[in-house]
mmCIF file of N, CA and C in Angstrom:
data_model
loop_
_atom_site.group_PDB
_atom_site.id
_atom_site.type_symbol
_atom_site.label_atom_id
_atom_site.label_comp_id
_atom_site.label_asym_id
_atom_site.label_seq_id
_atom_site.Cartn_x
_atom_site.Cartn_y
_atom_site.Cartn_z
ATOM 1 N N MET S 217 0.835 -1.178 0.000
ATOM 2 C CA MET S 217 0.000 0.000 0.000
ATOM 3 C C MET S 217 0.881 1.243 0.000
ATOM 4 N N SER S 218 0.293 2.346 -0.411
ATOM 5 C CA SER S 218 1.037 3.598 -0.436
ATOM 6 C C SER S 218 1.031 4.223 0.953
ATOM 7 N N ASP S 219 1.633 5.407 1.050
ATOM 8 C CA ASP S 219 1.665 6.085 2.340
ATOM 9 C C ASP S 219 0.415 6.937 2.578
ATOM 10 N N THR S 220 -0.576 6.828 1.709
ATOM 11 C CA THR S 220 -1.841 7.538 1.878
ATOM 12 C C THR S 220 -2.581 6.968 3.078
ATOM 13 N N GLU S 221 -3.144 7.849 3.883
ATOM 14 C CA GLU S 221 -3.876 7.396 5.071
ATOM 15 C C GLU S 221 -5.246 6.843 4.715
ATOM 16 N N ASP S 222 -5.680 5.861 5.504
ATOM 17 C CA ASP S 222 -7.020 5.321 5.336
ATOM 18 C C ASP S 222 -8.043 6.365 5.747
ATOM 19 N N VAL S 223 -9.225 6.275 5.139
ATOM 20 C CA VAL S 223 -10.281 7.259 5.360
ATOM 21 C C VAL S 223 -11.458 6.573 6.055
ATOM 22 N N PHE S 224 -11.913 7.150 7.156
ATOM 23 C CA PHE S 224 -13.038 6.603 7.909
ATOM 24 C C PHE S 224 -14.318 6.668 7.079
ATOM 25 N N ILE S 225 -15.082 5.563 7.072
ATOM 26 C CA ILE S 225 -16.394 5.526 6.409
ATOM 27 C C ILE S 225 -17.499 5.582 7.456
ATOM 28 N N CYS S 226 -17.494 4.605 8.378
ATOM 29 C CA CYS S 226 -18.581 4.510 9.352
ATOM 30 C C CYS S 226 -18.222 3.520 10.452
ATOM 31 N N GLU S 227 -19.079 3.436 11.441
ATOM 32 C CA GLU S 227 -18.948 2.431 12.491
ATOM 33 C C GLU S 227 -19.332 1.075 11.879
ATOM 34 N N SER S 228 -18.672 0.019 12.298
ATOM 35 C CA SER S 228 -18.930 -1.324 11.755
ATOM 36 C C SER S 228 -20.393 -1.748 11.881
ATOM 37 N N ALA S 229 -21.015 -1.447 13.006
ATOM 38 C CA ALA S 229 -22.402 -1.862 13.247
ATOM 39 C C ALA S 229 -23.384 -1.248 12.247
ATOM 40 N N THR S 230 -22.980 -0.184 11.563
ATOM 41 C CA THR S 230 -23.848 0.483 10.590
ATOM 42 C C THR S 230 -24.065 -0.378 9.351
ATOM 43 N N VAL S 231 -23.106 -1.243 9.045
ATOM 44 C CA VAL S 231 -23.173 -2.070 7.831
ATOM 45 C C VAL S 231 -23.620 -3.471 8.229
ATOM 46 N N GLU S 232 -24.909 -3.732 8.052
ATOM 47 C CA GLU S 232 -25.496 -5.006 8.449
ATOM 48 C C GLU S 232 -25.441 -6.017 7.313
ATOM 49 N N GLU S 233 -25.340 -7.278 7.676
ATOM 50 C CA GLU S 233 -25.314 -8.378 6.723
ATOM 51 C C GLU S 233 -26.482 -8.275 5.739
ATOM 52 N N GLY S 234 -26.163 -8.167 4.440
ATOM 53 C CA GLY S 234 -27.188 -8.106 3.402
ATOM 54 C C GLY S 234 -28.082 -6.888 3.461
ATOM 55 N N GLY S 235 -27.729 -5.920 4.291
ATOM 56 C CA GLY S 235 -28.563 -4.729 4.460
ATOM 57 C C GLY S 235 -28.114 -3.585 3.570
ATOM 58 N N LYS S 236 -28.563 -2.409 3.949
ATOM 59 C CA LYS S 236 -28.200 -1.211 3.187
ATOM 60 C C LYS S 236 -26.697 -1.025 3.187
ATOM 61 N N GLY S 237 -26.198 -0.578 2.045
ATOM 62 C CA GLY S 237 -24.801 -0.211 1.954
ATOM 63 C C GLY S 237 -24.625 1.225 2.405
ATOM 64 N N ILE S 238 -23.416 1.573 2.735
ATOM 65 C CA ILE S 238 -23.098 2.939 3.128
ATOM 66 C C ILE S 238 -22.325 3.585 1.986
ATOM 67 N N ARG S 239 -22.848 4.696 1.508
ATOM 68 C CA ARG S 239 -22.212 5.465 0.438
ATOM 69 C C ARG S 239 -21.194 6.431 1.041
ATOM 70 N N PHE S 240 -20.120 6.693 0.296
ATOM 71 C CA PHE S 240 -19.126 7.661 0.742
ATOM 72 C C PHE S 240 -18.532 8.366 -0.475
ATOM 73 N N PRO S 241 -18.167 9.630 -0.324
ATOM 74 C CA PRO S 241 -17.655 10.405 -1.455
ATOM 75 C C PRO S 241 -16.219 10.026 -1.806
ATOM 76 N N VAL S 242 -15.948 9.979 -3.104
ATOM 77 C CA VAL S 242 -14.604 9.724 -3.620
ATOM 78 C C VAL S 242 -14.365 10.607 -4.845
ATOM 79 N N ARG S 243 -13.154 10.653 -5.270
ATOM 80 C CA ARG S 243 -12.776 11.281 -6.536
ATOM 81 C C ARG S 243 -12.201 10.144 -7.365
ATOM 82 N N ALA S 244 -12.939 9.701 -8.393
ATOM 83 C CA ALA S 244 -12.557 8.542 -9.192
ATOM 84 C C ALA S 244 -12.163 8.960 -10.602
ATOM 85 N N PHE S 245 -10.929 8.649 -10.956
ATOM 86 C CA PHE S 245 -10.430 8.947 -12.296
ATOM 87 C C PHE S 245 -10.638 10.419 -12.631
ATOM 88 N N GLY S 246 -10.439 11.288 -11.621
ATOM 89 C CA GLY S 246 -10.520 12.729 -11.809
ATOM 90 C C GLY S 246 -11.904 13.335 -11.714
ATOM 91 N N GLU S 247 -12.922 12.535 -11.399
ATOM 92 C CA GLU S 247 -14.294 13.050 -11.303
ATOM 93 C C GLU S 247 -14.887 12.744 -9.929
ATOM 94 N N ASP S 248 -15.790 13.614 -9.461
ATOM 95 C CA ASP S 248 -16.500 13.350 -8.214
ATOM 96 C C ASP S 248 -17.399 12.141 -8.418
ATOM 97 N N ALA S 249 -17.418 11.255 -7.443
ATOM 98 C CA ALA S 249 -18.213 10.028 -7.541
ATOM 99 C C ALA S 249 -18.531 9.552 -6.122
ATOM 100 N N THR S 250 -19.136 8.375 -6.028
ATOM 101 C CA THR S 250 -19.374 7.765 -4.725
ATOM 102 C C THR S 250 -18.843 6.342 -4.737
ATOM 103 N N GLY S 251 -18.457 5.911 -3.561
ATOM 104 C CA GLY S 251 -18.141 4.513 -3.335
ATOM 105 C C GLY S 251 -19.208 3.975 -2.405
ATOM 106 N N PHE S 252 -19.208 2.666 -2.189
ATOM 107 C CA PHE S 252 -20.132 2.099 -1.215
ATOM 108 C C PHE S 252 -19.511 0.868 -0.588
ATOM 109 N N VAL S 253 -19.929 0.604 0.635
ATOM 110 C CA VAL S 253 -19.477 -0.578 1.361
ATOM 111 C C VAL S 253 -20.702 -1.377 1.784
ATOM 112 N N VAL S 254 -20.609 -2.717 1.649
ATOM 113 C CA VAL S 254 -21.676 -3.632 2.065
ATOM 114 C C VAL S 254 -21.040 -4.769 2.864
ATOM 115 N N ARG S 255 -21.883 -5.503 3.578
ATOM 116 C CA ARG S 255 -21.418 -6.692 4.295
ATOM 117 C C ARG S 255 -22.108 -7.898 3.669
ATOM 118 N N PHE S 256 -21.295 -8.922 3.359
ATOM 119 C CA PHE S 256 -21.810 -10.148 2.751
ATOM 120 C C PHE S 256 -21.050 -11.323 3.347
ATOM 121 N N ARG S 257 -21.800 -12.275 3.906
ATOM 122 C CA ARG S 257 -21.212 -13.450 4.551
ATOM 123 C C ARG S 257 -20.151 -13.062 5.573
ATOM 124 N N GLY S 258 -20.478 -12.010 6.329
ATOM 125 C CA GLY S 258 -19.643 -11.590 7.436
ATOM 126 C C GLY S 258 -18.456 -10.702 7.088
ATOM 127 N N LYS S 259 -18.207 -10.477 5.817
ATOM 128 C CA LYS S 259 -17.066 -9.645 5.414
ATOM 129 C C LYS S 259 -17.560 -8.369 4.757
ATOM 130 N N ILE S 260 -16.710 -7.343 4.788
ATOM 131 C CA ILE S 260 -17.056 -6.090 4.138
ATOM 132 C C ILE S 260 -16.399 -6.016 2.762
ATOM 133 N N TYR S 261 -17.105 -5.391 1.836
ATOM 134 C CA TYR S 261 -16.627 -5.192 0.470
ATOM 135 C C TYR S 261 -17.009 -3.786 0.054
ATOM 136 N N ALA S 262 -16.127 -3.136 -0.691
ATOM 137 C CA ALA S 262 -16.427 -1.782 -1.160
ATOM 138 C C ALA S 262 -16.113 -1.679 -2.644
ATOM 139 N N TYR S 263 -16.926 -0.881 -3.317
ATOM 140 C CA TYR S 263 -16.793 -0.687 -4.759
ATOM 141 C C TYR S 263 -17.100 0.753 -5.130
ATOM 142 N N LEU S 264 -16.606 1.148 -6.270
ATOM 143 C CA LEU S 264 -17.014 2.408 -6.871
ATOM 144 C C LEU S 264 -18.471 2.230 -7.270
ATOM 145 N N ASN S 265 -19.323 3.189 -6.976
ATOM 146 C CA ASN S 265 -20.749 3.085 -7.265
ATOM 147 C C ASN S 265 -20.997 3.429 -8.736
ATOM 148 N N ARG S 266 -20.552 2.505 -9.588
ATOM 149 C CA ARG S 266 -20.652 2.716 -11.027
ATOM 150 C C ARG S 266 -20.821 1.359 -11.703
ATOM 151 N N CYS S 267 -21.934 1.161 -12.390
ATOM 152 C CA CYS S 267 -22.215 -0.078 -13.093
ATOM 153 C C CYS S 267 -21.159 -0.323 -14.180
ATOM 154 N N ALA S 268 -20.756 -1.577 -14.370
ATOM 155 C CA ALA S 268 -19.782 -1.926 -15.406
ATOM 156 C C ALA S 268 -20.403 -1.872 -16.801
ATOM 157 N N HIS S 269 -21.719 -1.952 -16.886
ATOM 158 C CA HIS S 269 -22.420 -1.926 -18.174
ATOM 159 C C HIS S 269 -22.517 -0.500 -18.718
ATOM 160 N N VAL S 270 -23.079 0.384 -17.931
ATOM 161 C CA VAL S 270 -23.194 1.801 -18.254
ATOM 162 C C VAL S 270 -22.772 2.543 -16.992
ATOM 163 N N PRO S 271 -21.889 3.525 -17.089
ATOM 164 C CA PRO S 271 -21.363 4.162 -15.875
ATOM 165 C C PRO S 271 -22.372 5.047 -15.126
ATOM 166 N N ILE S 272 -23.335 4.380 -14.471
ATOM 167 C CA ILE S 272 -24.324 5.063 -13.637
ATOM 168 C C ILE S 272 -24.313 4.410 -12.264
ATOM 169 N N GLU S 273 -24.839 5.099 -11.257
ATOM 170 C CA GLU S 273 -24.878 4.534 -9.913
ATOM 171 C C GLU S 273 -25.813 3.331 -9.869
ATOM 172 N N LEU S 274 -25.468 2.369 -9.031
ATOM 173 C CA LEU S 274 -26.230 1.125 -8.945
ATOM 174 C C LEU S 274 -27.465 1.188 -8.056
ATOM 175 N N ASP S 275 -27.398 1.879 -6.931
ATOM 176 C CA ASP S 275 -28.429 1.727 -5.911
ATOM 177 C C ASP S 275 -29.821 2.184 -6.346
ATOM 178 N N TRP S 276 -30.798 1.405 -5.852
ATOM 179 C CA TRP S 276 -32.218 1.646 -6.132
ATOM 180 C C TRP S 276 -32.648 2.961 -5.498
ATOM 181 N N SER S 277 -32.361 3.078 -4.245
ATOM 182 C CA SER S 277 -32.482 4.321 -3.494
ATOM 183 C C SER S 277 -31.216 4.328 -2.661
ATOM 184 N N LYS S 278 -30.901 5.429 -2.031
ATOM 185 C CA LYS S 278 -29.599 5.525 -1.354
ATOM 186 C C LYS S 278 -29.305 4.324 -0.462
ATOM 187 N N GLY S 279 -28.256 3.608 -0.816
ATOM 188 C CA GLY S 279 -27.810 2.480 -0.018
ATOM 189 C C GLY S 279 -28.422 1.137 -0.352
ATOM 190 N N GLU S 280 -29.390 1.086 -1.240
ATOM 191 C CA GLU S 280 -30.038 -0.184 -1.604
ATOM 192 C C GLU S 280 -29.297 -0.800 -2.793
ATOM 193 N N PHE S 281 -28.388 -1.744 -2.495
ATOM 194 C CA PHE S 281 -27.564 -2.370 -3.528
ATOM 195 C C PHE S 281 -27.916 -3.829 -3.768
ATOM 196 N N PHE S 282 -28.392 -4.534 -2.734
ATOM 197 C CA PHE S 282 -28.704 -5.952 -2.886
ATOM 198 C C PHE S 282 -30.055 -6.145 -3.568
ATOM 199 N N GLU S 283 -30.142 -7.197 -4.379
ATOM 200 C CA GLU S 283 -31.445 -7.561 -4.947
ATOM 201 C C GLU S 283 -32.202 -8.348 -3.877
ATOM 202 N N SER S 284 -33.420 -8.777 -4.161
ATOM 203 C CA SER S 284 -34.312 -9.313 -3.123
ATOM 204 C C SER S 284 -33.792 -10.552 -2.404
ATOM 205 N N SER S 285 -33.013 -11.410 -3.051
ATOM 206 C CA SER S 285 -32.498 -12.609 -2.381
ATOM 207 C C SER S 285 -31.306 -12.299 -1.474
ATOM 208 N N LYS S 286 -30.749 -11.088 -1.601
ATOM 209 C CA LYS S 286 -29.578 -10.642 -0.826
ATOM 210 C C LYS S 286 -28.307 -11.411 -1.190
ATOM 211 N N LEU S 287 -28.317 -12.082 -2.364
ATOM 212 C CA LEU S 287 -27.144 -12.833 -2.819
ATOM 213 C C LEU S 287 -26.291 -12.052 -3.816
ATOM 214 N N TYR S 288 -26.875 -11.035 -4.438
ATOM 215 C CA TYR S 288 -26.165 -10.270 -5.470
ATOM 216 C C TYR S 288 -26.396 -8.778 -5.294
ATOM 217 N N LEU S 289 -25.436 -8.008 -5.773
ATOM 218 C CA LEU S 289 -25.603 -6.568 -5.923
ATOM 219 C C LEU S 289 -26.239 -6.369 -7.282
ATOM 220 N N MET S 290 -27.139 -5.404 -7.405
ATOM 221 C CA MET S 290 -27.880 -5.255 -8.659
ATOM 222 C C MET S 290 -27.973 -3.801 -9.088
ATOM 223 N N CYS S 291 -27.755 -3.561 -10.367
ATOM 224 C CA CYS S 291 -27.913 -2.228 -10.936
ATOM 225 C C CYS S 291 -29.400 -1.941 -11.082
ATOM 226 N N SER S 292 -29.832 -0.839 -10.522
ATOM 227 C CA SER S 292 -31.253 -0.499 -10.542
ATOM 228 C C SER S 292 -31.754 -0.136 -11.931
ATOM 229 N N THR S 293 -30.875 0.252 -12.827
ATOM 230 C CA THR S 293 -31.303 0.703 -14.150
ATOM 231 C C THR S 293 -31.434 -0.425 -15.165
ATOM 232 N N HIS S 294 -30.430 -1.300 -15.247
ATOM 233 C CA HIS S 294 -30.432 -2.328 -16.294
ATOM 234 C C HIS S 294 -30.512 -3.751 -15.765
ATOM 235 N N GLY S 295 -30.505 -3.929 -14.448
ATOM 236 C CA GLY S 295 -30.635 -5.263 -13.875
ATOM 237 C C GLY S 295 -29.363 -6.093 -13.899
ATOM 238 N N ALA S 296 -28.222 -5.500 -14.206
ATOM 239 C CA ALA S 296 -26.960 -6.241 -14.149
ATOM 240 C C ALA S 296 -26.746 -6.677 -12.702
ATOM 241 N N ILE S 297 -26.315 -7.925 -12.504
ATOM 242 C CA ILE S 297 -26.058 -8.397 -11.145
ATOM 243 C C ILE S 297 -24.582 -8.762 -10.984
ATOM 244 N N TYR S 298 -24.097 -8.537 -9.760
ATOM 245 C CA TYR S 298 -22.683 -8.715 -9.450
ATOM 246 C C TYR S 298 -22.516 -9.522 -8.171
ATOM 247 N N ALA S 299 -21.485 -10.364 -8.130
ATOM 248 C CA ALA S 299 -21.148 -11.111 -6.919
ATOM 249 C C ALA S 299 -20.584 -10.146 -5.886
ATOM 250 N N PRO S 300 -21.175 -10.080 -4.695
ATOM 251 C CA PRO S 300 -20.715 -9.115 -3.689
ATOM 252 C C PRO S 300 -19.258 -9.313 -3.273
ATOM 253 N N GLU S 301 -18.773 -10.562 -3.275
ATOM 254 C CA GLU S 301 -17.426 -10.827 -2.797
ATOM 255 C C GLU S 301 -16.333 -10.538 -3.829
ATOM 256 N N SER S 302 -16.688 -10.353 -5.088
ATOM 257 C CA SER S 302 -15.672 -10.100 -6.121
ATOM 258 C C SER S 302 -16.001 -8.923 -7.030
ATOM 259 N N GLY S 303 -17.270 -8.544 -7.083
ATOM 260 C CA GLY S 303 -17.696 -7.497 -8.000
ATOM 261 C C GLY S 303 -17.854 -7.987 -9.428
ATOM 262 N N ALA S 304 -17.629 -9.281 -9.668
ATOM 263 C CA ALA S 304 -17.724 -9.840 -11.024
ATOM 264 C C ALA S 304 -19.179 -9.917 -11.475
ATOM 265 N N CYS S 305 -19.407 -9.650 -12.746
ATOM 266 C CA CYS S 305 -20.740 -9.753 -13.320
ATOM 267 C C CYS S 305 -21.220 -11.192 -13.197
ATOM 268 N N ALA S 306 -22.434 -11.366 -12.685
ATOM 269 C CA ALA S 306 -23.007 -12.691 -12.518
ATOM 270 C C ALA S 306 -24.229 -12.888 -13.413
ATOM 271 N N GLY S 307 -24.599 -11.855 -14.171
ATOM 272 C CA GLY S 307 -25.734 -11.965 -15.073
ATOM 273 C C GLY S 307 -26.215 -10.608 -15.531
ATOM 274 N N GLY S 308 -26.915 -10.617 -16.659
ATOM 275 C CA GLY S 308 -27.433 -9.367 -17.194
ATOM 276 C C GLY S 308 -26.483 -8.750 -18.205
ATOM 277 N N PRO S 309 -26.690 -7.485 -18.526
ATOM 278 C CA PRO S 309 -25.951 -6.844 -19.619
ATOM 279 C C PRO S 309 -24.499 -6.469 -19.324
ATOM 280 N N CYS S 310 -23.985 -6.804 -18.155
ATOM 281 C CA CYS S 310 -22.609 -6.427 -17.804
ATOM 282 C C CYS S 310 -21.574 -7.418 -18.316
ATOM 283 N N ARG S 311 -21.974 -8.471 -18.985
ATOM 284 C CA ARG S 311 -21.123 -9.540 -19.511
ATOM 285 C C ARG S 311 -19.617 -9.344 -19.395
ATOM 286 N N GLY S 312 -19.037 -10.096 -18.502
ATOM 287 C CA GLY S 312 -17.599 -10.048 -18.323
ATOM 288 C C GLY S 312 -17.100 -8.824 -17.574
ATOM 289 N N GLY S 313 -18.001 -7.919 -17.253
ATOM 290 C CA GLY S 313 -17.606 -6.711 -16.543
ATOM 291 C C GLY S 313 -17.393 -6.975 -15.063
ATOM 292 N N LYS S 314 -16.885 -5.986 -14.388
ATOM 293 C CA LYS S 314 -16.612 -6.112 -12.966
ATOM 294 C C LYS S 314 -16.707 -4.734 -12.337
ATOM 295 N N LEU S 315 -17.253 -4.689 -11.131
ATOM 296 C CA LEU S 315 -17.261 -3.437 -10.379
ATOM 297 C C LEU S 315 -15.829 -3.108 -9.969
ATOM 298 N N ARG S 316 -15.523 -1.825 -9.880
ATOM 299 C CA ARG S 316 -14.179 -1.383 -9.485
ATOM 300 C C ARG S 316 -14.065 -1.456 -7.968
ATOM 301 N N PRO S 317 -13.207 -2.369 -7.432
ATOM 302 C CA PRO S 317 -13.088 -2.504 -5.982
ATOM 303 C C PRO S 317 -12.380 -1.314 -5.340
ATOM 304 N N ILE S 318 -12.718 -1.074 -4.092
ATOM 305 C CA ILE S 318 -12.046 -0.088 -3.263
ATOM 306 C C ILE S 318 -11.551 -0.856 -2.038
ATOM 307 N N VAL S 319 -10.286 -0.705 -1.715
ATOM 308 C CA VAL S 319 -9.702 -1.414 -0.581
ATOM 309 C C VAL S 319 -10.322 -0.890 0.717
ATOM 310 N N VAL S 320 -10.842 -1.810 1.534
ATOM 311 C CA VAL S 320 -11.428 -1.452 2.817
ATOM 312 C C VAL S 320 -10.857 -2.343 3.909
ATOM 313 N N ARG S 321 -10.931 -1.830 5.128
ATOM 314 C CA ARG S 321 -10.531 -2.632 6.280
ATOM 315 C C ARG S 321 -11.436 -2.271 7.449
ATOM 316 N N GLU S 322 -11.554 -3.235 8.351
ATOM 317 C CA GLU S 322 -12.363 -3.053 9.549
ATOM 318 C C GLU S 322 -11.429 -3.197 10.746
ATOM 319 N N ALA S 323 -11.407 -2.206 11.598
ATOM 320 C CA ALA S 323 -10.550 -2.233 12.784
ATOM 321 C C ALA S 323 -11.219 -1.447 13.910
ATOM 322 N N ASP S 324 -11.164 -1.983 15.107
ATOM 323 C CA ASP S 324 -11.722 -1.304 16.279
ATOM 324 C C ASP S 324 -13.172 -0.873 16.067
ATOM 325 N N ASP S 325 -13.962 -1.767 15.455
ATOM 326 C CA ASP S 325 -15.386 -1.532 15.207
ATOM 327 C C ASP S 325 -15.644 -0.343 14.288
ATOM 328 N N ARG S 326 -14.710 -0.071 13.392
ATOM 329 C CA ARG S 326 -14.865 1.014 12.421
ATOM 330 C C ARG S 326 -14.427 0.500 11.050
ATOM 331 N N ILE S 327 -14.968 1.115 9.994
ATOM 332 C CA ILE S 327 -14.631 0.738 8.624
ATOM 333 C C ILE S 327 -13.936 1.915 7.946
ATOM 334 N N TYR S 328 -12.850 1.595 7.246
ATOM 335 C CA TYR S 328 -12.039 2.592 6.550
ATOM 336 C C TYR S 328 -11.818 2.158 5.104
ATOM 337 N N TRP S 329 -11.609 3.131 4.219
ATOM 338 C CA TRP S 329 -11.214 2.810 2.850
ATOM 339 C C TRP S 329 -9.837 3.405 2.587
ATOM 340 N N HIS S 330 -9.131 2.806 1.616
ATOM 341 C CA HIS S 330 -7.765 3.223 1.317
ATOM 342 C C HIS S 330 -7.697 3.800 -0.102
ATOM 343 N N PRO S 331 -7.361 5.079 -0.245
ATOM 344 C CA PRO S 331 -7.204 5.678 -1.571
ATOM 345 C C PRO S 331 -6.094 4.975 -2.370
ATOM 346 N N ASP S 332 -6.227 4.990 -3.685
ATOM 347 C CA ASP S 332 -5.188 4.445 -4.555
ATOM 348 C C ASP S 332 -4.928 5.447 -5.681
ATOM 349 N N GLN S 333 -4.213 5.043 -6.703
ATOM 350 C CA GLN S 333 -3.853 5.983 -7.758
ATOM 351 C C GLN S 333 -5.049 6.478 -8.571
ATOM 352 N N HIS S 334 -6.161 5.751 -8.557
ATOM 353 C CA HIS S 334 -7.339 6.145 -9.337
ATOM 354 C C HIS S 334 -8.509 6.642 -8.501
ATOM 355 N N ILE S 335 -8.603 6.159 -7.274
ATOM 356 C CA ILE S 335 -9.710 6.560 -6.409
ATOM 357 C C ILE S 335 -9.118 7.220 -5.169
ATOM 358 N N ARG S 336 -9.436 8.501 -5.029
ATOM 359 C CA ARG S 336 -8.864 9.319 -3.966
ATOM 360 C C ARG S 336 -9.963 10.007 -3.168
ATOM 361 N N GLU S 337 -9.536 10.670 -2.109
ATOM 362 C CA GLU S 337 -10.486 11.482 -1.340
ATOM 363 C C GLU S 337 -10.938 12.653 -2.198
ATOM 364 N N PRO S 338 -12.202 13.073 -2.056
ATOM 365 C CA PRO S 338 -12.640 14.275 -2.780
ATOM 366 C C PRO S 338 -11.966 15.503 -2.185
ATOM 367 N N ALA S 339 -11.926 16.574 -2.955
ATOM 368 C CA ALA S 339 -11.385 17.828 -2.445
ATOM 369 C C ALA S 339 -12.250 18.298 -1.282
ATOM 370 N N PRO S 340 -11.684 18.993 -0.315
ATOM 371 C CA PRO S 340 -12.477 19.490 0.815
ATOM 372 C C PRO S 340 -13.695 20.284 0.332
ATOM 373 N N GLY S 341 -14.843 19.979 0.929
ATOM 374 C CA GLY S 341 -16.070 20.682 0.569
ATOM 375 C C GLY S 341 -16.804 20.084 -0.619
ATOM 376 N N GLN S 342 -16.187 19.138 -1.343
ATOM 377 C CA GLN S 342 -16.851 18.502 -2.485
ATOM 378 C C GLN S 342 -17.273 17.109 -2.073
ATOM 379 N N VAL S 343 -18.583 16.906 -1.933
ATOM 380 C CA VAL S 343 -19.070 15.598 -1.511
ATOM 381 C C VAL S 343 -20.058 14.999 -2.506
ATOM 382 N N ASN S 344 -20.243 15.604 -3.662
ATOM 383 C CA ASN S 344 -21.053 15.025 -4.726
ATOM 384 C C ASN S 344 -22.449 14.606 -4.260
ATOM 385 N N GLY S 345 -23.054 15.387 -3.382
ATOM 386 C CA GLY S 345 -24.408 15.086 -2.962
ATOM 387 C C GLY S 345 -24.519 13.940 -1.973
ATOM 388 N N VAL S 346 -23.386 13.385 -1.531
ATOM 389 C CA VAL S 346 -23.424 12.278 -0.575
ATOM 390 C C VAL S 346 -23.579 12.867 0.811
ATOM 391 N N THR S 347 -24.572 12.397 1.540
ATOM 392 C CA THR S 347 -24.750 12.884 2.899
ATOM 393 C C THR S 347 -23.726 12.248 3.812
ATOM 394 N N ASP S 348 -23.527 12.826 4.942
ATOM 395 C CA ASP S 348 -22.579 12.321 5.922
ATOM 396 C C ASP S 348 -22.933 10.876 6.249
ATOM 397 N N SER S 349 -22.015 9.954 6.025
ATOM 398 C CA SER S 349 -22.287 8.532 6.222
ATOM 399 C C SER S 349 -22.610 8.187 7.671
ATOM 400 N N HIS S 350 -22.272 9.052 8.616
ATOM 401 C CA HIS S 350 -22.558 8.767 10.008
ATOM 402 C C HIS S 350 -24.058 8.853 10.302
ATOM 403 N N THR S 351 -24.816 9.528 9.450
ATOM 404 C CA THR S 351 -26.236 9.724 9.733
ATOM 405 C C THR S 351 -27.141 8.918 8.825
ATOM 406 N N GLU S 352 -26.609 8.226 7.853
ATOM 407 C CA GLU S 352 -27.466 7.440 6.960
ATOM 408 C C GLU S 352 -27.845 6.128 7.577
#
C-alpha cells in the first residue's frame, strides 16, 4: 500500500449483513463520484458506485444495492447483477464486466477505505451530494 492514510467511512455496526450499503464520497479517475461498502457473509466489500455496463450509480435508493435474495448486488437501471465478494458480473448486460473494488478494512469496530492511484479522497467541501455517512 502507499503512504496515503485510510479514510473513515462509518462504524462497523452500521453495515449489516445483506442490508443497506453505506455510500461515501470519492474522486474517481478525476471526477466526483461515490463509493459504497456492504457486508456479505460476514465480510465487508467496497466498490465504486458505477455499473460496469453503463457508468451510472447502482443503488435503487440511497444504499439499496442488494437484490431481493440478498445474494447479489444489482444495478437499478439495467438489472446487471454482481457477486458481492468479487464485484464480477453474474448476469445481465454487464457480460464479463466487474465493479471497481475499493480497498477497505475493519478495525476497532470502524470501517475505513484506502485511496489508490485512481480513487482518492474528494477535495475538501466537495461531496457530490453524498450525505454524511454517520447519519445514513
